[in-house]
Amino acid sequence: MKYMLLISLSGLLFMLSCHHPQAVQNQGVPISPVNDYLEPHRPQFHFSPDSMWMNDPNGMVYYAGEYHLFYQFYPDSTVWGPMHWGHAVSEDLVHWEHLPIALYPDSIGLIFSGSAVVDWDNTSGFQQGEDPPMVAIFTYHNMEGERTEQNDFQTQGIAYSNDKGRTWTKYEGNPVIPNPGIRDFRDPKVFWHGGIQRWVMIFASGDRVRLYHSPDLKAWEEVSEFGAMEGGHGGVWECPDLFPLYVNGDSARVKWVMLVSLGSGGPNEGSGTQYFVGDFDGINFKNDHPAEDVLWLDYGKDNYAGVTYSDIPKEDNRRIFIGWMSNWQYATLIPTYPWRSAMTVPRTLELKETSEGLRLFTRPVDELASLRGPAKEFAADEVTDRLDLTSQVGSPQTSELILTMEWEDGHEGKVGLTLANGLNEHLDIGYDIAKQQLFIDRVEAGKKDFSDQFAGVHVAPLALENELALRIFIDWSSVEVFAEEGKVVMTETVFPNENFSSIAVFSEGGILSGIKGHAYGLKRIWGGATMNEGGESE
């Protein structure tokens, strides 16, 4: 995904020296962390690049015991530039190994977002040896074409690997889908549809998505489109995904979910990801909801361009999602060095019946529990103002909190949690009872002068009676809030000048009649220094 369209002179010179498009585009040696990942604001249990710029997750595929995470990557700067595919793998979705860059720009263009699949039946004919090939499908972006205001500068290309994704060869017939004259024509997500025995590609095309078919991943034909008059259109559509889910876990009830990201026009301004629920027959997607409805996957400011894994084994059968934890309003300005951006924790998407209709529920993957230290329980019978919990739960700087809070009838104020440090910086996570809104207030949470669009109170609609259930993941520069078992989710980055070291519950305008829960310190995922139970490096 490619919202930033500026390129430096050094980037243009880089393009002039690119490798031949059919060459094996995997050079150098595996990337090793340059330090212990302990710089200010460095995520301790989220994936981040060792250095330089990262945005969208790409090519998420599982094969031979490894979860592959490719991503938009510019290895020469901490701001957006000529896009490559960075690469990492994990055996557990928690601990990641950096690998060499997978795909480099070439004479056709930069390597924008896309997907990857395992071609189990070798429909492509790319297989060499006993293992099926892995095939990446991506958008080529020609900067010269964009600079000269042409409309056909984005096309779709493919590359293949016969060594479990370690080296890649670009297809000599690229691009496999030329541009018909559409300016925004990008971000292909591909999957095999057993019912029609064809590969299906869904990709963004201006204010809609287009769907194509192929028998072999090389020859494609357009079969349908969706969305010109449906859902949110506050910005250009990007990074679509399309997949089936059981309703309430019942294999007899299957619905299809389509994810579509918007570079602007999100629920709290800036970037956001909407979704549709409906039916898909292999050709046409039919939305079950009124065309004007907009359903948001995440109401926070910082979950964008996320997609799901392909080729998860049938015995697992989860739909696993990862998003880019940033927002195009300020992504190039966030105060981190020598890297920029991180990914969300991996999440499982589930489709459940609610009083409002079918909705996506999001919950962190179970594998994250491997990072937990000993559980620390806490409880309080009554809170009328503020109650410090730090002595009970320890430092919250890398932690997971699971809690419920109840309030008395007549309470029309706010309840929630405050994370704070010794500099009087604080982040509030709470619920406005009168407005029926979950909120995150990062106005005084740390650095904010880098963008006038960063600080604010961000909200999500959530109708409740007298009880709120929250699960919260806290890292050095982010909070991820899962309310009511993932019915409503908010993801936000935050950059305190020193890590948050205290936690308190608050009740404004009424009595909090009870709070109970438990907290876990979370171990860091990178080598070098370790964390003690309080989440501090040692």
Coordinates of C-alpha atoms in Angstrom, one line a residue:
M1 CA 0.0 0.0 0.0
K2 CA 1.4 3.2 -1.1
Y3 CA -0.2 6.3 0.3
M4 CA 3.0 8.3 0.2
L5 CA 3.9 9.1 -3.4
L6 CA 7.0 11.3 -2.9
I7 CA 10.3 9.9 -3.8
S8 CA 13.8 11.3 -3.2
L9 CA 16.5 11.8 -5.8
S10 CA 18.4 9.0 -4.2
G11 CA 15.4 6.8 -4.7
L12 CA 15.2 7.7 -8.4
L13 CA 18.9 6.9 -8.8
F14 CA 18.3 3.6 -7.0
M15 CA 15.6 2.8 -9.6
L16 CA 18.0 3.4 -12.4
S17 CA 20.4 0.8 -11.0
C18 CA 17.8 -1.9 -10.2
H19 CA 18.4 -5.6 -11.0
H20 CA 16.9 -7.3 -14.0
P21 CA 13.3 -8.4 -13.3
Q22 CA 13.8 -12.1 -14.0
A23 CA 16.9 -12.4 -11.7
V24 CA 16.8 -14.1 -8.4
Q25 CA 16.0 -11.1 -6.1
N26 CA 17.4 -12.3 -2.8
Q27 CA 20.8 -11.2 -2.0
G28 CA 22.9 -10.6 1.1
V29 CA 22.7 -12.4 4.4
P30 CA 20.0 -12.7 7.0
I31 CA 19.4 -9.5 9.0
S32 CA 20.6 -9.5 12.6
P33 CA 19.4 -7.0 15.1
V34 CA 21.9 -4.1 15.4
N35 CA 21.3 -3.9 19.1
D36 CA 19.2 -5.3 21.9
Y37 CA 15.9 -3.7 20.7
L38 CA 16.0 -1.4 23.8
E39 CA 15.8 2.0 22.1
P40 CA 13.1 4.4 23.4
H41 CA 9.7 3.3 22.2
R42 CA 10.9 0.0 20.7
P43 CA 8.2 -2.6 20.8
Q44 CA 9.2 -5.5 23.1
F45 CA 6.6 -8.1 22.0
H46 CA 5.4 -6.7 18.6
F47 CA 7.2 -7.3 15.3
S48 CA 9.2 -4.3 14.1
P49 CA 11.9 -4.1 11.5
D50 CA 15.5 -4.1 12.8
S51 CA 15.9 -0.7 11.1
M52 CA 14.4 1.7 8.6
W53 CA 10.9 2.1 7.2
M54 CA 8.1 -0.5 7.3
N55 CA 4.4 -0.3 6.4
D56 CA 1.8 -2.9 5.2
P57 CA 2.0 -6.6 6.0
N58 CA 2.3 -8.6 2.8
G59 CA 2.4 -12.2 1.6
M60 CA 1.3 -13.7 4.8
V61 CA 1.4 -17.5 4.2
Y62 CA 2.0 -20.6 6.3
Y63 CA 4.1 -23.4 5.0
A64 CA 6.2 -26.2 6.5
G65 CA 5.8 -25.1 10.1
E66 CA 6.6 -21.4 9.4
Y67 CA 4.4 -18.3 9.4
H68 CA 5.9 -16.0 6.8
L69 CA 5.5 -12.2 7.2
F70 CA 6.6 -10.1 4.3
Y71 CA 6.1 -6.3 4.5
Q72 CA 6.5 -3.1 2.7
F73 CA 10.1 -2.0 3.4
Y74 CA 12.5 0.7 2.4
P75 CA 16.0 -0.3 3.6
D76 CA 17.7 3.1 3.0
S77 CA 15.6 5.5 5.2
T78 CA 13.1 5.7 8.1
V79 CA 10.7 7.5 5.7
W80 CA 8.7 6.0 2.8
G81 CA 10.8 5.3 -0.3
P82 CA 11.2 2.7 -3.1
M83 CA 9.3 -0.2 -1.8
H84 CA 10.8 -3.7 -1.3
W85 CA 9.4 -6.8 0.4
G86 CA 11.0 -7.3 3.8
H87 CA 10.8 -10.8 5.2
A88 CA 10.6 -12.6 8.6
V89 CA 9.4 -16.0 9.7
S90 CA 8.0 -17.4 12.9
E91 CA 7.2 -20.9 14.2
D92 CA 4.7 -19.6 16.8
L93 CA 3.5 -16.1 15.7
V94 CA 5.3 -14.6 18.6
H95 CA 9.1 -14.9 18.1
W96 CA 10.3 -13.7 14.7
E97 CA 13.5 -14.3 12.7
H98 CA 14.6 -11.6 10.3
L99 CA 15.5 -12.9 6.8
P100 CA 17.0 -11.1 3.8
I101 CA 14.9 -8.9 1.6
A102 CA 12.7 -11.1 -0.5
L103 CA 11.8 -8.8 -3.5
Y104 CA 13.6 -5.8 -4.9
P105 CA 12.3 -3.1 -7.2
D106 CA 13.3 -3.6 -10.9
S107 CA 12.8 -2.1 -14.3
I108 CA 9.0 -2.6 -14.2
G109 CA 8.6 -0.8 -10.9
L110 CA 8.6 -0.8 -7.1
I111 CA 7.2 -3.7 -5.2
F112 CA 4.0 -2.7 -3.6
S113 CA 1.6 -4.7 -1.5
G114 CA 0.3 -8.2 -2.3
S115 CA -0.1 -11.7 -1.0
A116 CA 1.4 -15.2 -1.3
V117 CA 0.1 -18.7 -1.6
V118 CA 1.3 -22.3 -1.7
D119 CA 0.6 -23.8 -5.1
W120 CA -0.1 -27.3 -3.8
D121 CA -1.0 -28.8 -7.2
N122 CA 1.7 -26.9 -9.1
T123 CA -0.9 -25.2 -11.3
S124 CA 1.7 -22.6 -12.2
G125 CA 4.3 -25.1 -13.4
F126 CA 6.9 -23.4 -11.2
Q127 CA 7.7 -26.4 -9.1
Q128 CA 11.3 -27.7 -9.0
G129 CA 11.9 -30.7 -6.8
E130 CA 9.5 -32.4 -4.4
D131 CA 8.0 -29.4 -2.6
P132 CA 5.2 -27.3 -4.1
P133 CA 6.2 -23.8 -5.0
M134 CA 5.3 -20.7 -3.0
V135 CA 4.0 -17.9 -5.3
A136 CA 3.9 -14.2 -4.4
I137 CA 1.5 -11.9 -6.1
F138 CA 2.2 -8.2 -5.8
T139 CA 1.6 -4.8 -7.4
Y140 CA 4.3 -3.2 -9.6
H141 CA 4.3 0.6 -9.2
N142 CA 6.1 2.5 -12.0
M143 CA 7.2 5.9 -10.6
E144 CA 8.0 7.4 -14.0
G145 CA 4.5 6.6 -15.1
E146 CA 3.0 8.2 -12.0
R147 CA 5.3 11.3 -12.3
T148 CA 4.1 11.9 -15.9
E149 CA 0.5 11.6 -14.8
Q150 CA -0.3 8.4 -16.6
N151 CA -3.1 6.2 -15.3
D152 CA -1.6 2.8 -16.0
F153 CA 1.5 2.9 -13.8
Q154 CA 0.3 0.0 -11.5
T155 CA 0.2 -3.6 -12.7
Q156 CA 0.2 -7.0 -11.0
G157 CA 3.2 -9.3 -11.0
I158 CA 4.2 -12.7 -9.6
A159 CA 7.4 -14.4 -8.3
Y160 CA 8.0 -17.9 -7.1
S161 CA 10.1 -19.7 -4.6
N162 CA 11.1 -23.4 -4.4
D163 CA 13.1 -23.2 -1.2
K164 CA 10.4 -22.3 1.4
G165 CA 10.5 -18.6 0.6
R166 CA 14.3 -18.1 1.0
T167 CA 14.9 -17.0 -2.6
W168 CA 12.6 -15.7 -5.2
T169 CA 12.5 -15.6 -9.0
K170 CA 10.2 -13.1 -10.8
Y171 CA 8.1 -14.6 -13.6
E172 CA 9.4 -13.8 -17.0
G173 CA 5.9 -12.9 -18.3
N174 CA 5.3 -10.1 -15.8
P175 CA 3.1 -8.2 -15.5
V176 CA 0.4 -10.9 -15.4
I177 CA -2.3 -8.3 -15.2
P178 CA -1.7 -5.1 -17.2
N179 CA -3.5 -1.9 -16.2
P180 CA -6.6 -1.1 -18.2
G181 CA -6.2 2.7 -17.5
I182 CA -7.1 2.8 -13.8
R183 CA -5.0 5.0 -11.6
D184 CA -5.4 3.1 -8.3
F185 CA -5.0 -0.6 -9.3
R186 CA -3.3 -2.5 -6.5
D187 CA -2.9 -4.8 -3.5
P188 CA -3.8 -8.3 -4.9
K189 CA -5.0 -11.0 -2.4
V190 CA -5.2 -14.4 -4.0
F191 CA -6.8 -17.7 -2.8
W192 CA -7.9 -21.0 -4.3
H193 CA -11.6 -21.5 -4.5
G194 CA -12.4 -25.2 -4.4
G195 CA -16.0 -24.8 -5.7
I196 CA -15.0 -23.3 -9.0
Q197 CA -11.5 -24.9 -9.1
R198 CA -9.9 -21.5 -9.9
W199 CA -7.6 -19.1 -8.2
V200 CA -9.4 -15.9 -7.2
M201 CA -7.7 -12.5 -7.0
I202 CA -9.3 -9.6 -5.3
F203 CA -7.6 -6.2 -5.5
A204 CA -8.3 -2.5 -5.0
S205 CA -9.4 -0.4 -7.9
G206 CA -10.1 3.1 -7.0
D207 CA -13.5 3.2 -5.2
R208 CA -14.2 -0.5 -5.5
V209 CA -12.6 -3.9 -5.7
R210 CA -12.2 -6.1 -8.8
L211 CA -12.2 -9.9 -8.9
Y212 CA -10.2 -12.0 -11.4
H213 CA -9.9 -15.8 -12.0
S214 CA -7.0 -17.9 -13.1
P215 CA -6.3 -21.6 -13.6
D216 CA -2.5 -21.2 -13.1
L217 CA -1.7 -17.9 -11.4
K218 CA -0.3 -16.6 -14.7
A219 CA -3.3 -16.0 -17.0
W220 CA -6.1 -13.9 -15.5
E221 CA -9.6 -12.7 -16.5
E222 CA -11.9 -10.2 -14.8
V223 CA -15.1 -11.7 -13.6
S224 CA -16.8 -9.1 -11.3
E225 CA -16.5 -6.0 -9.1
F226 CA -17.9 -4.8 -5.9
G227 CA -18.3 -1.7 -3.8
A228 CA -18.7 1.4 -5.9
M229 CA -21.8 2.4 -4.0
E230 CA -21.4 0.4 -0.8
G231 CA -19.6 1.0 2.5
G232 CA -17.2 3.9 3.4
H233 CA -15.6 6.0 0.7
G234 CA -13.7 8.6 2.7
G235 CA -10.5 7.6 0.8
V236 CA -9.2 5.3 -1.9
W237 CA -9.9 1.6 -1.2
E238 CA -6.8 -0.4 -0.5
C239 CA -5.6 -3.8 0.7
P240 CA -8.7 -6.0 0.3
D241 CA -9.1 -9.5 1.6
L242 CA -11.9 -12.1 1.1
F243 CA -12.4 -15.3 3.1
P244 CA -15.1 -17.6 4.6
L245 CA -15.9 -17.8 8.3
Y246 CA -18.3 -20.1 10.3
V247 CA -21.0 -18.2 12.1
N248 CA -20.7 -18.8 15.9
G249 CA -18.3 -21.6 15.0
D250 CA -21.0 -23.6 13.3
S251 CA -19.6 -25.3 10.2
A252 CA -23.2 -25.5 8.8
R253 CA -23.4 -21.7 8.6
V254 CA -20.8 -20.1 6.4
K255 CA -20.5 -16.4 5.5
W256 CA -17.9 -14.6 3.5
V257 CA -16.1 -11.5 5.0
M258 CA -14.4 -8.8 2.9
L259 CA -11.9 -6.5 4.4
V260 CA -11.1 -3.1 2.7
S261 CA -8.8 -0.5 4.1
L262 CA -9.2 3.3 3.6
G263 CA -6.1 5.6 3.5
S264 CA -8.4 8.3 4.9
G265 CA -11.9 8.4 6.3
G266 CA -11.4 6.1 9.2
P267 CA -13.7 6.0 12.3
N268 CA -11.5 8.5 14.2
E269 CA -10.1 10.2 11.0
G270 CA -7.1 9.1 9.0
S271 CA -6.6 5.4 8.1
G272 CA -9.0 2.6 8.9
T273 CA -10.2 -0.8 7.8
Q274 CA -13.9 -1.6 7.1
Y275 CA -15.5 -5.0 6.5
F276 CA -18.5 -6.5 4.7
V277 CA -20.3 -9.7 5.5
G278 CA -22.2 -11.6 2.8
D279 CA -22.1 -14.4 0.3
F280 CA -19.6 -15.3 -2.4
D281 CA -20.2 -17.9 -5.1
G282 CA -16.7 -17.7 -6.6
I283 CA -17.7 -14.9 -8.9
N284 CA -19.9 -12.3 -7.2
F285 CA -19.8 -11.0 -3.7
K286 CA -23.3 -10.0 -2.3
N287 CA -23.3 -7.7 0.8
D288 CA -25.8 -8.7 3.5
H289 CA -25.9 -5.2 5.0
P290 CA -27.5 -2.0 3.7
A291 CA -25.2 -0.3 1.3
E292 CA -24.7 2.7 3.5
D293 CA -23.6 0.7 6.5
V294 CA -19.9 1.0 7.5
L295 CA -18.6 -1.7 9.8
W296 CA -15.1 -1.0 11.3
L297 CA -12.6 -3.8 12.2
D298 CA -10.8 -1.5 14.7
Y299 CA -11.9 1.9 16.0
G300 CA -8.4 3.0 17.1
K301 CA -6.2 5.3 15.1
D302 CA -3.4 2.7 14.5
N303 CA -4.5 -0.5 12.8
Y304 CA -4.3 -0.3 9.0
A305 CA -3.8 -2.4 5.9
G306 CA -4.2 -5.6 7.7
V307 CA -4.9 -8.9 5.9
T308 CA -5.1 -12.6 6.9
Y309 CA -2.9 -15.7 6.5
S310 CA -3.3 -18.1 3.7
D311 CA -2.7 -21.9 3.9
I312 CA -3.4 -22.3 7.6
P313 CA -3.8 -26.1 8.1
K314 CA -7.4 -27.4 8.2
E315 CA -6.8 -28.9 11.6
D316 CA -6.1 -25.3 12.9
N317 CA -8.7 -23.6 10.8
R318 CA -8.2 -20.1 12.3
R319 CA -8.4 -16.9 10.3
I320 CA -5.3 -15.1 11.6
F321 CA -4.9 -11.3 11.0
I322 CA -2.0 -8.9 11.4
G323 CA -2.2 -5.2 10.8
W324 CA 0.2 -2.3 10.4
M325 CA 0.2 -0.3 13.6
S326 CA 0.2 3.2 12.3
N327 CA -1.8 5.9 10.5
W328 CA -0.9 7.7 7.2
Q329 CA -1.7 11.0 8.9
Y330 CA 1.6 10.8 10.8
A331 CA 3.3 7.5 9.9
T332 CA 6.4 9.2 8.6
L333 CA 6.7 11.5 11.6
I334 CA 6.5 9.2 14.6
P335 CA 9.5 9.8 17.0
T336 CA 11.4 6.5 16.6
Y337 CA 14.9 5.7 15.4
P338 CA 16.5 3.7 13.8
W339 CA 13.2 2.1 12.7
R340 CA 9.7 3.2 12.0
S341 CA 6.5 1.3 12.5
A342 CA 5.4 -2.0 14.1
M343 CA 2.7 -4.6 13.5
T344 CA -0.2 -5.4 15.7
V345 CA -0.2 -8.6 17.7
P346 CA -1.5 -11.5 15.6
R347 CA -5.3 -11.8 16.0
T348 CA -8.0 -14.4 15.3
L349 CA -11.1 -13.2 13.5
E350 CA -14.4 -14.8 14.3
L351 CA -18.0 -14.1 13.0
K352 CA -20.7 -14.0 15.7
E353 CA -24.4 -13.2 15.8
T354 CA -25.2 -10.1 17.9
S355 CA -28.3 -8.0 18.5
E356 CA -27.1 -5.7 15.7
G357 CA -26.5 -8.6 13.2
L358 CA -23.4 -10.5 12.3
R359 CA -20.2 -8.9 13.5
L360 CA -16.5 -9.7 13.4
F361 CA -15.0 -10.4 16.8
T362 CA -11.2 -10.1 17.2
R363 CA -9.1 -11.7 19.8
P364 CA -5.3 -12.1 20.3
V365 CA -3.9 -15.5 19.2
D366 CA -3.5 -18.0 22.0
E367 CA 0.2 -18.3 21.4
L368 CA 0.8 -14.9 23.1
A369 CA 0.1 -16.6 26.4
S370 CA 3.6 -18.1 26.1
L371 CA 5.0 -14.7 27.0
R372 CA 3.1 -14.4 30.3
G373 CA 4.8 -14.3 33.7
P374 CA 3.0 -15.2 36.9
A375 CA -0.6 -14.0 37.2
K376 CA -1.2 -11.2 39.6
E377 CA -4.8 -10.9 40.8
F378 CA -6.4 -7.7 41.9
A379 CA -9.9 -6.6 43.1
A380 CA -11.7 -3.7 44.7
D381 CA -15.2 -3.4 46.0
E382 CA -15.8 0.3 45.6
V383 CA -14.0 3.1 43.7
T384 CA -15.4 6.7 44.0
D385 CA -12.4 8.6 42.5
R386 CA -9.1 6.8 41.8
L387 CA -7.5 3.7 43.1
D388 CA -3.8 2.9 42.5
L389 CA -3.2 -0.8 41.5
T390 CA 0.5 -0.6 40.9
S391 CA 1.4 -2.4 44.1
Q392 CA -0.9 -5.3 43.1
V393 CA 0.0 -5.7 39.4
G394 CA 3.5 -4.2 39.1
S395 CA 4.8 -1.9 36.3
P396 CA 2.4 -2.0 33.3
Q397 CA 5.1 -1.2 30.7
T398 CA 5.0 -4.6 29.0
S399 CA 1.9 -6.4 30.2
E400 CA -1.5 -8.0 29.6
L401 CA -4.5 -7.0 31.7
I402 CA -7.8 -8.9 31.9
L403 CA -10.4 -7.2 34.0
T404 CA -14.1 -6.4 34.5
M405 CA -15.5 -3.3 36.1
E406 CA -19.1 -2.8 37.3
W407 CA -20.9 0.4 38.2
E408 CA -24.0 1.3 40.1
D409 CA -27.3 2.4 38.5
G410 CA -27.4 6.1 37.9
H411 CA -23.7 6.4 37.1
E412 CA -23.5 8.7 34.1
G413 CA -19.8 9.6 34.1
K414 CA -16.7 7.8 33.0
V415 CA -14.8 4.7 34.3
G416 CA -11.5 3.2 33.3
L417 CA -7.8 2.9 33.7
T418 CA -4.9 5.3 33.7
L419 CA -1.4 4.4 32.8
A420 CA 1.1 7.1 34.0
N421 CA 4.8 7.8 34.5
G422 CA 6.9 10.0 36.7
L423 CA 6.7 12.9 34.2
N424 CA 2.9 13.3 34.8
E425 CA 2.2 11.9 31.3
H426 CA -0.8 9.6 31.3
L427 CA -2.9 7.5 28.9
D428 CA -6.6 6.9 29.8
I429 CA -8.5 3.9 28.6
G430 CA -12.1 4.0 29.6
Y431 CA -15.9 4.0 29.0
D432 CA -18.2 7.0 28.9
I433 CA -21.4 5.6 30.3
A434 CA -23.7 8.5 29.2
K435 CA -22.4 8.4 25.6
Q436 CA -22.1 4.6 25.5
Q437 CA -18.6 4.9 24.1
L438 CA -15.3 3.2 24.7
F439 CA -12.4 5.7 24.5
I440 CA -8.7 6.1 24.5
D441 CA -7.3 9.5 25.6
R442 CA -3.7 10.1 24.6
V443 CA -3.8 13.9 24.8
E444 CA -1.2 14.0 27.6
A445 CA 0.4 10.6 27.0
G446 CA 3.8 11.8 25.8
K447 CA 5.3 13.1 22.5
K448 CA 2.7 14.7 20.3
D449 CA 4.3 17.8 18.7
F450 CA 5.4 15.8 15.6
S451 CA 1.8 16.0 14.3
D452 CA -1.3 18.0 15.1
Q453 CA -3.4 15.0 14.1
F454 CA -1.9 12.6 16.7
A455 CA -3.2 13.7 20.2
G456 CA -6.9 13.3 20.9
V457 CA -9.7 11.4 22.5
H458 CA -10.7 8.6 20.2
V459 CA -14.0 6.7 20.6
A460 CA -15.9 3.6 19.6
P461 CA -19.6 2.9 20.1
L462 CA -20.3 0.2 22.6
A463 CA -23.7 -0.2 24.2
L464 CA -23.5 -1.7 27.8
E465 CA -25.6 -2.0 30.9
N466 CA -23.5 -1.9 34.1
E467 CA -20.4 -3.9 33.3
L468 CA -17.4 -3.6 31.0
A469 CA -14.9 -6.5 30.2
L470 CA -11.5 -5.5 28.8
R471 CA -8.4 -7.3 27.7
I472 CA -5.5 -4.9 27.1
F473 CA -2.0 -5.4 25.8
I474 CA 0.5 -2.7 26.7
D475 CA 3.9 -2.3 25.1
W476 CA 6.4 0.5 25.2
S477 CA 4.7 2.4 22.4
S478 CA 1.2 0.9 22.0
V479 CA -2.0 -0.3 23.6
E480 CA -4.4 -2.7 22.1
V481 CA -7.8 -2.8 23.8
F482 CA -10.2 -5.7 23.2
A483 CA -13.6 -5.0 24.8
E484 CA -16.4 -7.5 25.4
E485 CA -14.4 -10.5 24.1
G486 CA -13.3 -8.6 21.0
K487 CA -16.6 -7.2 19.9
V488 CA -15.0 -3.7 19.8
V489 CA -11.3 -3.2 19.4
M490 CA -9.1 -0.1 19.6
T491 CA -5.4 0.0 18.7
E492 CA -3.3 3.1 19.4
T493 CA 0.3 4.0 19.4
V494 CA 1.8 6.2 22.2
F495 CA 5.2 7.7 22.8
P496 CA 5.7 8.6 26.5
N497 CA 9.0 10.3 27.3
E498 CA 9.6 7.5 29.9
N499 CA 7.8 4.2 30.0
F500 CA 4.5 4.1 32.0
S501 CA 5.3 2.8 35.5
S502 CA 1.9 3.0 37.3
I503 CA -1.6 2.0 36.8
A504 CA -4.8 3.1 38.5
V505 CA -8.6 2.7 38.0
F506 CA -10.9 5.7 38.1
S507 CA -14.5 6.6 38.3
E508 CA -15.8 10.1 37.5
G509 CA -19.4 11.1 38.3
G510 CA -20.5 8.0 40.2
I511 CA -19.4 4.9 42.1
L512 CA -17.5 2.0 40.5
S513 CA -19.1 -0.8 42.5
G514 CA -16.5 -3.5 41.7
I515 CA -13.4 -4.3 39.8
K516 CA -11.6 -7.5 39.5
G517 CA -9.0 -9.1 37.2
H518 CA -5.5 -10.3 36.8
A519 CA -2.4 -9.0 35.1
Y520 CA 0.6 -10.6 33.5
G521 CA 4.0 -9.2 32.8
L522 CA 5.0 -10.2 29.3
K523 CA 8.4 -11.4 28.3
R524 CA 10.2 -9.6 25.4
I525 CA 10.6 -11.5 22.1
W526 CA 14.0 -10.3 21.1
G527 CA 17.4 -11.4 22.2
G528 CA 19.7 -9.7 24.6
A529 CA 18.4 -8.2 27.8
T530 CA 15.5 -9.8 29.6
M531 CA 12.5 -8.4 31.4
N532 CA 11.8 -8.8 35.1
E533 CA 8.3 -9.5 36.4
G534 CA 7.6 -5.8 36.5
G535 CA 8.4 -5.4 32.8
E536 CA 11.7 -3.6 33.3
S537 CA 14.9 -4.5 31.4
E538 CA 17.7 -6.0 33.4

